PDB file of C-alpha atoms in Angstrom:
ATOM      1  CA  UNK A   1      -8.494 -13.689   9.908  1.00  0.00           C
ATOM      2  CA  UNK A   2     -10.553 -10.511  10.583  1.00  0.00           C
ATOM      3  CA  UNK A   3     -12.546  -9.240   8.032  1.00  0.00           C
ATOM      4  CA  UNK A   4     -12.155  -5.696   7.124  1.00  0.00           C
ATOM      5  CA  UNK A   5     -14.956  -3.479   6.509  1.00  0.00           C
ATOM      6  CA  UNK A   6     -12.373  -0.296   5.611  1.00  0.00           C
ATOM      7  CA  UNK A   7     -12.082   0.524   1.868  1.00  0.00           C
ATOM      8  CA  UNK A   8      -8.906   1.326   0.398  1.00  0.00           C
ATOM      9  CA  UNK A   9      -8.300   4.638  -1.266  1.00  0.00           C
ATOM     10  CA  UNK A  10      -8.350   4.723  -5.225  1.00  0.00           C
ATOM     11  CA  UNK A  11      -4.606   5.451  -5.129  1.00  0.00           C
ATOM     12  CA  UNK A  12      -3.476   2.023  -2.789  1.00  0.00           C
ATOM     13  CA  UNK A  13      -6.711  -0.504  -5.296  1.00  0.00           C
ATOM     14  CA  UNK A  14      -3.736   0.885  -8.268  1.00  0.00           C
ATOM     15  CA  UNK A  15      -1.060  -0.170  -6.184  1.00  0.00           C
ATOM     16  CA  UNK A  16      -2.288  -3.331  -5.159  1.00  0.00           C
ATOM     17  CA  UNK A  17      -3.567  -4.467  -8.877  1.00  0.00           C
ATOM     18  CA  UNK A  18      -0.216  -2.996 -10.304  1.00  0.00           C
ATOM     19  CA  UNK A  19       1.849  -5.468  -7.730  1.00  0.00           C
ATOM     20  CA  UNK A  20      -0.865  -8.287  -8.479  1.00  0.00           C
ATOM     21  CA  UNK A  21       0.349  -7.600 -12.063  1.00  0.00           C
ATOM     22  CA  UNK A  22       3.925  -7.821 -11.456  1.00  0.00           C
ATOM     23  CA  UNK A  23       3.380 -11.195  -9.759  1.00  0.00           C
ATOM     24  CA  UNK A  24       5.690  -9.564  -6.786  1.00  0.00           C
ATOM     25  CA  UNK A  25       6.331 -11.865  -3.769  1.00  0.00           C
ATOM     26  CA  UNK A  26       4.189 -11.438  -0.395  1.00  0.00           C
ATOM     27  CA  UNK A  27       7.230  -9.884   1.574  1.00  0.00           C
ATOM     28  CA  UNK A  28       8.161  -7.258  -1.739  1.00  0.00           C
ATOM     29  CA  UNK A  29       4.817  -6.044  -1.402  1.00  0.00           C
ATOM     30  CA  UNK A  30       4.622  -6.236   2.474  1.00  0.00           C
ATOM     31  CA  UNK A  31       7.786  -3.927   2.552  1.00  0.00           C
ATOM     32  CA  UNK A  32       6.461  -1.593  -0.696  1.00  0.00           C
ATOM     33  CA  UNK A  33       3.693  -0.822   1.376  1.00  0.00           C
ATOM     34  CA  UNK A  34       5.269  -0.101   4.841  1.00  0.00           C
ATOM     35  CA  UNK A  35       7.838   2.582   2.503  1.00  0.00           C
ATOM     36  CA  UNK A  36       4.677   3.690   0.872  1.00  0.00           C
ATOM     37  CA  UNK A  37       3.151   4.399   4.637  1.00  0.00           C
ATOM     38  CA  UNK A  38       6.266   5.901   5.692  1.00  0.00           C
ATOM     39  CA  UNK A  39       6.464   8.204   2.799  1.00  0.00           C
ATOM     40  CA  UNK A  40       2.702   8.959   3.117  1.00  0.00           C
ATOM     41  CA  UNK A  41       2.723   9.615   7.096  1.00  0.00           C
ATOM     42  CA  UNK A  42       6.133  12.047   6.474  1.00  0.00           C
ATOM     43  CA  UNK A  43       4.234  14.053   3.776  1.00  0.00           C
ATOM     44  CA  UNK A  44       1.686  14.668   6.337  1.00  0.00           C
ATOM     45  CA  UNK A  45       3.815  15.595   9.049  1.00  0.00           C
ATOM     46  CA  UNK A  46       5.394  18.229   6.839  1.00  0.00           C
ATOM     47  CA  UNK A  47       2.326  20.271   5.611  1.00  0.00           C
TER      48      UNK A  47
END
């Protein structure tokens, strides 16, 4: 696996640690993030 050197921003670390929380499943969190990066790229498109 490639090592990433990009740092996540403060708002994506609380996602991640809230899902790590939550004990969610690999694929509930793989699919919470692609909605996440659709909702994010769509709020961007708009302004």
């Amino acid at each position: 696996m490639k090592k990433s050197t990009a740092v996540l921003p403060e708002e994506w670390m609380r996602l991640v640690k809230d899902a790590m929380n939550l004990n969610v499943s690999k694929e509930e969190f793989k699919q919470f993030l692609e909605e996440k990066s659709q909702n994010n790229t769509t709020a961007k498109n708009i302004r």
